[in-house]
Amino acid sequence: MPNPSKPAKGCPLCGRPTSPEHAPFCSRGCKDRDLLQWLGEGYRIPGPPADPGLDRPEDDR
């Protein structure tokens, strides 16, 4: 039984009702679009700038 004090939330991408199979999204398409945003660095988590030295491999000298 739905809880009337908690309104049902829609898909975070398109707003349609969510599907239990793809929660919190409505479909595989929205789920995949969200994943592609993360993989393509479309979403970013705020934080301090990264140390530029972390991306370079260590010298084996």
XYZ file of C-alpha atoms in Angstrom:
61
model
C 0.000 0.000 0.000
C 1.501 3.371 -1.003
C 2.325 5.775 1.791
C 0.287 8.997 1.220
C 2.765 11.058 3.261
C 5.557 10.092 0.824
C 4.645 11.056 -2.738
C 5.922 8.675 -5.415
C 9.002 10.022 -7.146
C 9.395 9.814 -10.869
C 12.372 8.877 -12.980
C 15.229 11.332 -12.272
C 15.819 11.805 -16.015
C 12.365 12.055 -17.564
C 9.913 12.197 -14.630
C 7.809 9.199 -15.713
C 6.774 6.650 -13.054
C 9.616 4.352 -12.008
C 9.792 0.658 -12.802
C 10.805 -1.795 -10.040
C 13.010 -3.591 -12.577
C 14.931 -0.385 -13.399
C 14.573 1.582 -10.135
C 15.088 4.439 -9.634
C 14.590 4.874 -13.386
C 11.544 4.161 -15.548
C 13.251 2.107 -18.246
C 16.485 0.554 -19.452
C 16.913 3.547 -21.759
C 16.955 6.085 -18.919
C 19.167 3.797 -16.847
C 21.674 3.554 -19.732
C 21.559 7.318 -20.408
C 22.463 7.957 -16.776
C 25.346 5.465 -16.910
C 26.676 7.098 -20.088
C 26.607 10.495 -18.356
C 28.816 9.099 -15.564
C 31.167 7.315 -17.979
C 31.471 10.401 -20.187
C 32.220 12.577 -17.149
C 28.979 14.501 -17.641
C 28.407 14.276 -13.894
C 31.045 15.459 -11.469
C 31.336 15.188 -7.717
C 32.482 18.495 -6.181
C 35.759 18.479 -4.328
C 39.184 20.059 -4.178
C 41.305 20.065 -7.345
C 43.188 16.830 -7.926
C 46.962 16.708 -7.574
C 48.312 16.779 -11.169
C 51.109 14.402 -10.136
C 48.624 11.620 -9.431
C 47.928 11.044 -13.137
C 51.574 10.463 -14.074
C 53.231 7.069 -13.659
C 56.112 6.864 -11.199
C 59.667 6.826 -12.578
C 61.398 3.498 -11.944
C 64.825 5.043 -11.322
